[in-house]
């Protein structure tokens, strides 16, 4: 940043283009904000000439006493305005470093509006960490769980970080499933374009209707098989050609209950259908009983459901 542009800004004679350039430069890093504050202090200090210096100058340029006092008052006001501005920048800098942690317990869902206007739905057993203000050209959040996002459009990339892979977008609609306690990672794109990458910068790009998932330590891309997976945001569990064992995991997370299968032969049976979360886990199991030959019993004391093949 050229000092002459900064001083034009301090003097109030900068063009709109220069003002926008300075504002953008300030937002780029904390070092830039510190330099801006330091130069502003220097600029204001030059205005606070002591009375003797002003008197000497006034003899040379024949300033009146009224004009001398006016200069001193104006300088004081500028310093006050500058201090208030510096305090505001300091407060903003503190806000940039503050983060908010949200946890959605099992059996619940939540909807949030992020600082940039992004809307995010959080599923059961999900943790989200995000800054109170996005700054320095970064929009980053930390996710442990499942989320559906409608990202606000911006020139700044929006990054969802997980313990497995990261997802980068500019403005789009997509879902992410990445529970730290589970080996599964999956992200599906509904609108726009996204980049999925890991810490080694290995990456894939998705187009609408595609899903990226992890298998054997690497990323794979396939066409989306279930466009209704995100419908948990509407209170529905939608499954398309899922194994019984996968459905049971969804029930455990959604209804905050442990389900034990005593017969492994059930685990690979597949199912298509929808369940209303509001109806509860037992209603969902009764629906499955129409297709699967199993019985179950629920132990209220330890909150466990035991499933076995029907005899």
PDB file of N, CA and C in Angstrom, residues 31-116:
ATOM      1  N   UNK A  31      -2.084  -7.752   9.759  1.00  0.00           N
ATOM      2  CA  UNK A  31      -0.894  -6.906   9.595  1.00  0.00           C
ATOM      3  C   UNK A  31      -1.250  -5.618   8.860  1.00  0.00           C
ATOM      4  N   UNK A  32      -2.118  -5.735   7.854  1.00  0.00           N
ATOM      5  CA  UNK A  32      -2.543  -4.533   7.125  1.00  0.00           C
ATOM      6  C   UNK A  32      -3.320  -3.588   8.023  1.00  0.00           C
ATOM      7  N   UNK A  33      -4.185  -4.167   8.885  1.00  0.00           N
ATOM      8  CA  UNK A  33      -4.954  -3.318   9.810  1.00  0.00           C
ATOM      9  C   UNK A  33      -4.032  -2.609  10.794  1.00  0.00           C
ATOM     10  N   UNK A  34      -2.998  -3.315  11.262  1.00  0.00           N
ATOM     11  CA  UNK A  34      -2.041  -2.697  12.196  1.00  0.00           C
ATOM     12  C   UNK A  34      -1.274  -1.572  11.517  1.00  0.00           C
ATOM     13  N   UNK A  35      -0.862  -1.802  10.258  1.00  0.00           N
ATOM     14  CA  UNK A  35      -0.141  -0.762   9.522  1.00  0.00           C
ATOM     15  C   UNK A  35      -1.027   0.454   9.288  1.00  0.00           C
ATOM     16  N   UNK A  36      -2.299   0.223   8.963  1.00  0.00           N
ATOM     17  CA  UNK A  36      -3.241   1.316   8.759  1.00  0.00           C
ATOM     18  C   UNK A  36      -3.364   2.157  10.025  1.00  0.00           C
ATOM     19  N   UNK A  37      -3.512   1.471  11.167  1.00  0.00           N
ATOM     20  CA  UNK A  37      -3.638   2.192  12.447  1.00  0.00           C
ATOM     21  C   UNK A  37      -2.373   2.978  12.758  1.00  0.00           C
ATOM     22  N   UNK A  38      -1.199   2.376  12.518  1.00  0.00           N
ATOM     23  CA  UNK A  38       0.067   3.056  12.811  1.00  0.00           C
ATOM     24  C   UNK A  38       0.222   4.317  11.968  1.00  0.00           C
ATOM     25  N   UNK A  39      -0.106   4.219  10.670  1.00  0.00           N
ATOM     26  CA  UNK A  39       0.021   5.384   9.807  1.00  0.00           C
ATOM     27  C   UNK A  39      -1.007   6.455  10.156  1.00  0.00           C
ATOM     28  N   UNK A  40      -2.199   6.014  10.607  1.00  0.00           N
ATOM     29  CA  UNK A  40      -3.208   7.008  10.995  1.00  0.00           C
ATOM     30  C   UNK A  40      -2.758   7.779  12.234  1.00  0.00           C
ATOM     31  N   UNK A  41      -2.136   7.068  13.166  1.00  0.00           N
ATOM     32  CA  UNK A  41      -1.632   7.732  14.372  1.00  0.00           C
ATOM     33  C   UNK A  41      -0.555   8.745  13.997  1.00  0.00           C
ATOM     34  N   UNK A  42       0.321   8.359  13.094  1.00  0.00           N
ATOM     35  CA  UNK A  42       1.367   9.294  12.654  1.00  0.00           C
ATOM     36  C   UNK A  42       0.766  10.525  11.981  1.00  0.00           C
ATOM     37  N   UNK A  43      -0.228  10.288  11.155  1.00  0.00           N
ATOM     38  CA  UNK A  43      -0.889  11.398  10.458  1.00  0.00           C
ATOM     39  C   UNK A  43      -1.534  12.353  11.458  1.00  0.00           C
ATOM     40  N   UNK A  44      -2.278  11.788  12.425  1.00  0.00           N
ATOM     41  CA  UNK A  44      -2.947  12.635  13.407  1.00  0.00           C
ATOM     42  C   UNK A  44      -1.947  13.364  14.293  1.00  0.00           C
ATOM     43  N   UNK A  45      -0.798  12.704  14.547  1.00  0.00           N
ATOM     44  CA  UNK A  45       0.200  13.339  15.401  1.00  0.00           C
ATOM     45  C   UNK A  45       0.754  14.600  14.754  1.00  0.00           C
ATOM     46  N   UNK A  46       0.854  14.619  13.438  1.00  0.00           N
ATOM     47  CA  UNK A  46       1.365  15.806  12.752  1.00  0.00           C
ATOM     48  C   UNK A  46       0.407  16.983  12.870  1.00  0.00           C
ATOM     49  N   UNK A  47      -0.869  16.682  13.144  1.00  0.00           N
ATOM     50  CA  UNK A  47      -1.850  17.761  13.269  1.00  0.00           C
ATOM     51  C   UNK A  47      -1.805  18.424  14.643  1.00  0.00           C
ATOM     52  N   UNK A  48      -1.240  17.692  15.605  1.00  0.00           N
ATOM     53  CA  UNK A  48      -1.222  18.214  16.973  1.00  0.00           C
ATOM     54  C   UNK A  48       0.065  18.986  17.251  1.00  0.00           C
ATOM     55  N   UNK A  49       0.297  19.986  16.524  1.00  0.00           N
ATOM     56  CA  UNK A  49       1.466  20.832  16.779  1.00  0.00           C
ATOM     57  C   UNK A  49       1.244  21.606  18.074  1.00  0.00           C
ATOM     58  N   UNK A  50       2.301  21.782  18.853  1.00  0.00           N
ATOM     59  CA  UNK A  50       2.128  22.542  20.090  1.00  0.00           C
ATOM     60  C   UNK A  50       1.928  24.013  19.763  1.00  0.00           C
ATOM     61  N   UNK A  51       1.482  24.728  20.740  1.00  0.00           N
ATOM     62  CA  UNK A  51       1.080  26.126  20.517  1.00  0.00           C
ATOM     63  C   UNK A  51       2.253  26.992  20.086  1.00  0.00           C
ATOM     64  N   UNK A  52       3.455  26.626  20.583  1.00  0.00           N
ATOM     65  CA  UNK A  52       4.623  27.421  20.217  1.00  0.00           C
ATOM     66  C   UNK A  52       4.914  27.284  18.734  1.00  0.00           C
ATOM     67  N   UNK A  53       4.853  26.040  18.244  1.00  0.00           N
ATOM     68  CA  UNK A  53       5.123  25.806  16.820  1.00  0.00           C
ATOM     69  C   UNK A  53       4.090  26.514  15.969  1.00  0.00           C
ATOM     70  N   UNK A  54       2.839  26.475  16.413  1.00  0.00           N
ATOM     71  CA  UNK A  54       1.770  27.133  15.667  1.00  0.00           C
ATOM     72  C   UNK A  54       1.988  28.642  15.656  1.00  0.00           C
ATOM     73  N   UNK A  55       2.432  29.157  16.813  1.00  0.00           N
ATOM     74  CA  UNK A  55       2.654  30.600  16.911  1.00  0.00           C
ATOM     75  C   UNK A  55       3.751  31.036  15.955  1.00  0.00           C
ATOM     76  N   UNK A  56       4.838  30.220  15.909  1.00  0.00           N
ATOM     77  CA  UNK A  56       5.935  30.559  15.003  1.00  0.00           C
ATOM     78  C   UNK A  56       5.448  30.540  13.557  1.00  0.00           C
ATOM     79  N   UNK A  57       4.696  29.481  13.230  1.00  0.00           N
ATOM     80  CA  UNK A  57       4.175  29.369  11.868  1.00  0.00           C
ATOM     81  C   UNK A  57       3.212  30.499  11.564  1.00  0.00           C
ATOM     82  N   UNK A  58       2.455  30.902  12.569  1.00  0.00           N
ATOM     83  CA  UNK A  58       1.435  31.922  12.339  1.00  0.00           C
ATOM     84  C   UNK A  58       2.065  33.267  12.008  1.00  0.00           C
ATOM     85  N   UNK A  59       3.250  33.516  12.553  1.00  0.00           N
ATOM     86  CA  UNK A  59       3.927  34.781  12.247  1.00  0.00           C
ATOM     87  C   UNK A  59       4.344  34.792  10.780  1.00  0.00           C
ATOM     88  N   UNK A  60       4.697  33.603  10.306  1.00  0.00           N
ATOM     89  CA  UNK A  60       5.184  33.528   8.941  1.00  0.00           C
ATOM     90  C   UNK A  60       4.034  33.624   7.941  1.00  0.00           C
ATOM     91  N   UNK A  61       2.901  33.012   8.305  1.00  0.00           N
ATOM     92  CA  UNK A  61       1.801  33.009   7.335  1.00  0.00           C
ATOM     93  C   UNK A  61       0.644  33.901   7.789  1.00  0.00           C
ATOM     94  N   UNK A  62       0.885  34.625   8.873  1.00  0.00           N
ATOM     95  CA  UNK A  62      -0.059  35.627   9.346  1.00  0.00           C
ATOM     96  C   UNK A  62      -1.430  35.030   9.659  1.00  0.00           C
ATOM     97  N   UNK A  63      -1.402  33.875  10.380  1.00  0.00           N
ATOM     98  CA  UNK A  63      -2.671  33.286  10.799  1.00  0.00           C
ATOM     99  C   UNK A  63      -3.239  34.071  11.967  1.00  0.00           C
ATOM    100  N   UNK A  64      -4.554  34.183  11.989  1.00  0.00           N
ATOM    101  CA  UNK A  64      -5.202  34.848  13.114  1.00  0.00           C
ATOM    102  C   UNK A  64      -5.312  33.882  14.280  1.00  0.00           C
ATOM    103  N   UNK A  65      -5.479  34.417  15.514  1.00  0.00           N
ATOM    104  CA  UNK A  65      -5.650  33.573  16.688  1.00  0.00           C
ATOM    105  C   UNK A  65      -6.864  32.665  16.522  1.00  0.00           C
ATOM    106  N   UNK A  66      -7.905  33.176  15.923  1.00  0.00           N
ATOM    107  CA  UNK A  66      -9.110  32.362  15.701  1.00  0.00           C
ATOM    108  C   UNK A  66      -8.795  31.161  14.818  1.00  0.00           C
ATOM    109  N   UNK A  67      -7.992  31.373  13.757  1.00  0.00           N
ATOM    110  CA  UNK A  67      -7.647  30.271  12.863  1.00  0.00           C
ATOM    111  C   UNK A  67      -6.745  29.262  13.556  1.00  0.00           C
ATOM    112  N   UNK A  68      -5.846  29.734  14.427  1.00  0.00           N
ATOM    113  CA  UNK A  68      -4.965  28.827  15.168  1.00  0.00           C
ATOM    114  C   UNK A  68      -5.798  27.908  16.059  1.00  0.00           C
ATOM    115  N   UNK A  69      -6.741  28.512  16.804  1.00  0.00           N
ATOM    116  CA  UNK A  69      -7.595  27.700  17.676  1.00  0.00           C
ATOM    117  C   UNK A  69      -8.450  26.720  16.875  1.00  0.00           C
ATOM    118  N   UNK A  70      -8.914  27.191  15.719  1.00  0.00           N
ATOM    119  CA  UNK A  70      -9.724  26.315  14.873  1.00  0.00           C
ATOM    120  C   UNK A  70      -8.928  25.093  14.438  1.00  0.00           C
ATOM    121  N   UNK A  71      -7.663  25.301  14.059  1.00  0.00           N
ATOM    122  CA  UNK A  71      -6.799  24.191  13.642  1.00  0.00           C
ATOM    123  C   UNK A  71      -6.612  23.200  14.791  1.00  0.00           C
ATOM    124  N   UNK A  72      -6.385  23.724  16.006  1.00  0.00           N
ATOM    125  CA  UNK A  72      -6.156  22.855  17.158  1.00  0.00           C
ATOM    126  C   UNK A  72      -7.412  22.048  17.488  1.00  0.00           C
ATOM    127  N   UNK A  73      -8.559  22.711  17.422  1.00  0.00           N
ATOM    128  CA  UNK A  73      -9.814  22.006  17.726  1.00  0.00           C
ATOM    129  C   UNK A  73     -10.068  20.928  16.670  1.00  0.00           C
ATOM    130  N   UNK A  74      -9.867  21.304  15.417  1.00  0.00           N
ATOM    131  CA  UNK A  74     -10.083  20.341  14.337  1.00  0.00           C
ATOM    132  C   UNK A  74      -9.167  19.138  14.486  1.00  0.00           C
ATOM    133  N   UNK A  75      -7.893  19.411  14.883  1.00  0.00           N
ATOM    134  CA  UNK A  75      -6.946  18.317  15.080  1.00  0.00           C
ATOM    135  C   UNK A  75      -7.408  17.398  16.196  1.00  0.00           C
ATOM    136  N   UNK A  76      -7.909  17.982  17.270  1.00  0.00           N
ATOM    137  CA  UNK A  76      -8.386  17.166  18.392  1.00  0.00           C
ATOM    138  C   UNK A  76      -9.563  16.303  17.986  1.00  0.00           C
ATOM    139  N   UNK A  77     -10.472  16.910  17.210  1.00  0.00           N
ATOM    140  CA  UNK A  77     -11.636  16.157  16.749  1.00  0.00           C
ATOM    141  C   UNK A  77     -11.206  15.007  15.850  1.00  0.00           C
ATOM    142  N   UNK A  78     -10.246  15.273  14.967  1.00  0.00           N
ATOM    143  CA  UNK A  78      -9.757  14.211  14.087  1.00  0.00           C
ATOM    144  C   UNK A  78      -9.141  13.067  14.866  1.00  0.00           C
ATOM    145  N   UNK A  79      -8.384  13.407  15.903  1.00  0.00           N
ATOM    146  CA  UNK A  79      -7.780  12.358  16.731  1.00  0.00           C
ATOM    147  C   UNK A  79      -8.861  11.536  17.417  1.00  0.00           C
ATOM    148  N   UNK A  80      -9.900  12.234  17.920  1.00  0.00           N
ATOM    149  CA  UNK A  80     -10.999  11.515  18.573  1.00  0.00           C
ATOM    150  C   UNK A  80     -11.688  10.569  17.589  1.00  0.00           C
ATOM    151  N   UNK A  81     -11.962  11.078  16.382  1.00  0.00           N
ATOM    152  CA  UNK A  81     -12.593  10.236  15.366  1.00  0.00           C
ATOM    153  C   UNK A  81     -11.687   9.057  15.021  1.00  0.00           C
ATOM    154  N   UNK A  82     -10.394   9.354  14.897  1.00  0.00           N
ATOM    155  CA  UNK A  82      -9.447   8.292  14.589  1.00  0.00           C
ATOM    156  C   UNK A  82      -9.418   7.230  15.669  1.00  0.00           C
ATOM    157  N   UNK A  83      -9.429   7.654  16.931  1.00  0.00           N
ATOM    158  CA  UNK A  83      -9.406   6.698  18.041  1.00  0.00           C
ATOM    159  C   UNK A  83     -10.657   5.821  18.034  1.00  0.00           C
ATOM    160  N   UNK A  84     -11.800   6.470  17.766  1.00  0.00           N
ATOM    161  CA  UNK A  84     -13.038   5.686  17.697  1.00  0.00           C
ATOM    162  C   UNK A  84     -12.971   4.677  16.557  1.00  0.00           C
ATOM    163  N   UNK A  85     -12.388   5.104  15.444  1.00  0.00           N
ATOM    164  CA  UNK A  85     -12.261   4.204  14.299  1.00  0.00           C
ATOM    165  C   UNK A  85     -11.315   3.050  14.626  1.00  0.00           C
ATOM    166  N   UNK A  86     -10.198   3.366  15.326  1.00  0.00           N
ATOM    167  CA  UNK A  86      -9.248   2.320  15.698  1.00  0.00           C
ATOM    168  C   UNK A  86      -9.885   1.341  16.668  1.00  0.00           C
ATOM    169  N   UNK A  87     -10.703   1.889  17.603  1.00  0.00           N
ATOM    170  CA  UNK A  87     -11.377   1.013  18.564  1.00  0.00           C
ATOM    171  C   UNK A  87     -12.341   0.071  17.837  1.00  0.00           C
ATOM    172  N   UNK A  88     -13.027   0.628  16.815  1.00  0.00           N
ATOM    173  CA  UNK A  88     -13.954  -0.204  16.041  1.00  0.00           C
ATOM    174  C   UNK A  88     -13.202  -1.315  15.311  1.00  0.00           C
ATOM    175  N   UNK A  89     -12.046  -0.958  14.723  1.00  0.00           N
ATOM    176  CA  UNK A  89     -11.234  -1.977  14.050  1.00  0.00           C
ATOM    177  C   UNK A  89     -10.742  -3.027  15.030  1.00  0.00           C
ATOM    178  N   UNK A  90     -10.351  -2.556  16.238  1.00  0.00           N
ATOM    179  CA  UNK A  90      -9.878  -3.495  17.267  1.00  0.00           C
ATOM    180  C   UNK A  90     -10.991  -4.444  17.680  1.00  0.00           C
ATOM    181  N   UNK A  91     -12.212  -3.899  17.833  1.00  0.00           N
ATOM    182  CA  UNK A  91     -13.345  -4.740  18.197  1.00  0.00           C
ATOM    183  C   UNK A  91     -13.656  -5.742  17.092  1.00  0.00           C
ATOM    184  N   UNK A  92     -13.579  -5.290  15.834  1.00  0.00           N
ATOM    185  CA  UNK A  92     -13.807  -6.192  14.719  1.00  0.00           C
ATOM    186  C   UNK A  92     -12.756  -7.291  14.690  1.00  0.00           C
ATOM    187  N   UNK A  93     -11.509  -6.919  14.954  1.00  0.00           N
ATOM    188  CA  UNK A  93     -10.436  -7.907  14.944  1.00  0.00           C
ATOM    189  C   UNK A  93     -10.679  -8.974  16.001  1.00  0.00           C
ATOM    190  N   UNK A  94     -11.185  -8.545  17.174  1.00  0.00           N
ATOM    191  CA  UNK A  94     -11.502  -9.522  18.218  1.00  0.00           C
ATOM    192  C   UNK A  94     -12.652 -10.410  17.780  1.00  0.00           C
ATOM    193  N   UNK A  95     -13.656  -9.817  17.088  1.00  0.00           N
ATOM    194  CA  UNK A  95     -14.799 -10.597  16.628  1.00  0.00           C
ATOM    195  C   UNK A  95     -14.376 -11.646  15.602  1.00  0.00           C
ATOM    196  N   UNK A  96     -13.395 -11.269  14.735  1.00  0.00           N
ATOM    197  CA  UNK A  96     -12.938 -12.212  13.721  1.00  0.00           C
ATOM    198  C   UNK A  96     -12.352 -13.459  14.364  1.00  0.00           C
ATOM    199  N   UNK A  97     -11.730 -13.277  15.544  1.00  0.00           N
ATOM    200  CA  UNK A  97     -11.059 -14.395  16.195  1.00  0.00           C
ATOM    201  C   UNK A  97     -12.007 -15.211  17.067  1.00  0.00           C
ATOM    202  N   UNK A  98     -13.200 -14.688  17.326  1.00  0.00           N
ATOM    203  CA  UNK A  98     -14.157 -15.420  18.147  1.00  0.00           C
ATOM    204  C   UNK A  98     -14.893 -16.446  17.291  1.00  0.00           C
ATOM    205  N   UNK A  99     -15.141 -17.606  17.867  1.00  0.00           N
ATOM    206  CA  UNK A  99     -15.894 -18.635  17.154  1.00  0.00           C
ATOM    207  C   UNK A  99     -17.089 -19.074  17.980  1.00  0.00           C
ATOM    208  N   UNK A 100     -18.083 -19.553  17.287  1.00  0.00           N
ATOM    209  CA  UNK A 100     -19.308 -20.051  17.907  1.00  0.00           C
ATOM    210  C   UNK A 100     -19.368 -21.552  17.693  1.00  0.00           C
ATOM    211  N   UNK A 101     -19.678 -22.296  18.751  1.00  0.00           N
ATOM    212  CA  UNK A 101     -19.819 -23.745  18.653  1.00  0.00           C
ATOM    213  C   UNK A 101     -21.279 -24.118  18.841  1.00  0.00           C
ATOM    214  N   UNK A 102     -21.815 -24.918  17.912  1.00  0.00           N
ATOM    215  CA  UNK A 102     -23.199 -25.377  17.984  1.00  0.00           C
ATOM    216  C   UNK A 102     -23.196 -26.901  17.992  1.00  0.00           C
ATOM    217  N   UNK A 103     -23.953 -27.486  18.906  1.00  0.00           N
ATOM    218  CA  UNK A 103     -24.099 -28.946  18.932  1.00  0.00           C
ATOM    219  C   UNK A 103     -25.585 -29.285  18.873  1.00  0.00           C
ATOM    220  N   UNK A 104     -25.935 -30.180  17.948  1.00  0.00           N
ATOM    221  CA  UNK A 104     -27.315 -30.645  17.811  1.00  0.00           C
ATOM    222  C   UNK A 104     -27.380 -32.067  18.363  1.00  0.00           C
ATOM    223  N   UNK A 105     -28.082 -32.284  19.473  1.00  0.00           N
ATOM    224  CA  UNK A 105     -28.141 -33.620  20.082  1.00  0.00           C
ATOM    225  C   UNK A 105     -28.842 -34.632  19.177  1.00  0.00           C
ATOM    226  N   UNK A 106     -28.629 -35.900  19.470  1.00  0.00           N
ATOM    227  CA  UNK A 106     -29.300 -36.969  18.733  1.00  0.00           C
ATOM    228  C   UNK A 106     -30.810 -36.797  18.846  1.00  0.00           C
ATOM    229  N   UNK A 107     -31.497 -37.061  17.750  1.00  0.00           N
ATOM    230  CA  UNK A 107     -32.945 -36.919  17.733  1.00  0.00           C
ATOM    231  C   UNK A 107     -33.428 -35.519  17.436  1.00  0.00           C
ATOM    232  N   UNK A 108     -32.504 -34.588  17.172  1.00  0.00           N
ATOM    233  CA  UNK A 108     -32.881 -33.196  16.905  1.00  0.00           C
ATOM    234  C   UNK A 108     -32.292 -32.721  15.578  1.00  0.00           C
ATOM    235  N   UNK A 109     -32.787 -31.576  15.112  1.00  0.00           N
ATOM    236  CA  UNK A 109     -32.264 -30.917  13.928  1.00  0.00           C
ATOM    237  C   UNK A 109     -32.266 -29.418  14.192  1.00  0.00           C
ATOM    238  N   UNK A 110     -31.434 -28.684  13.457  1.00  0.00           N
ATOM    239  CA  UNK A 110     -31.352 -27.239  13.682  1.00  0.00           C
ATOM    240  C   UNK A 110     -31.050 -26.521  12.374  1.00  0.00           C
ATOM    241  N   UNK A 111     -31.491 -25.271  12.295  1.00  0.00           N
ATOM    242  CA  UNK A 111     -31.248 -24.432  11.121  1.00  0.00           C
ATOM    243  C   UNK A 111     -30.589 -23.137  11.578  1.00  0.00           C
ATOM    244  N   UNK A 112     -29.505 -22.735  10.888  1.00  0.00           N
ATOM    245  CA  UNK A 112     -28.751 -21.544  11.273  1.00  0.00           C
ATOM    246  C   UNK A 112     -28.549 -20.623  10.077  1.00  0.00           C
ATOM    247  N   UNK A 113     -28.405 -19.337  10.381  1.00  0.00           N
ATOM    248  CA  UNK A 113     -28.019 -18.341   9.385  1.00  0.00           C
ATOM    249  C   UNK A 113     -26.615 -17.872   9.741  1.00  0.00           C
ATOM    250  N   UNK A 114     -25.643 -18.106   8.876  1.00  0.00           N
ATOM    251  CA  UNK A 114     -24.261 -17.733   9.140  1.00  0.00           C
ATOM    252  C   UNK A 114     -24.031 -16.255   8.821  1.00  0.00           C
ATOM    253  N   UNK A 115     -22.905 -15.676   9.280  1.00  0.00           N
ATOM    254  CA  UNK A 115     -22.670 -14.226   9.124  1.00  0.00           C
ATOM    255  C   UNK A 115     -22.727 -13.714   7.690  1.00  0.00           C
ATOM    256  N   UNK A 116     -22.418 -14.568   6.700  1.00  0.00           N
ATOM    257  CA  UNK A 116     -22.404 -14.116   5.309  1.00  0.00           C
ATOM    258  C   UNK A 116     -23.737 -14.318   4.605  1.00  0.00           C
TER     259      UNK A 116
END
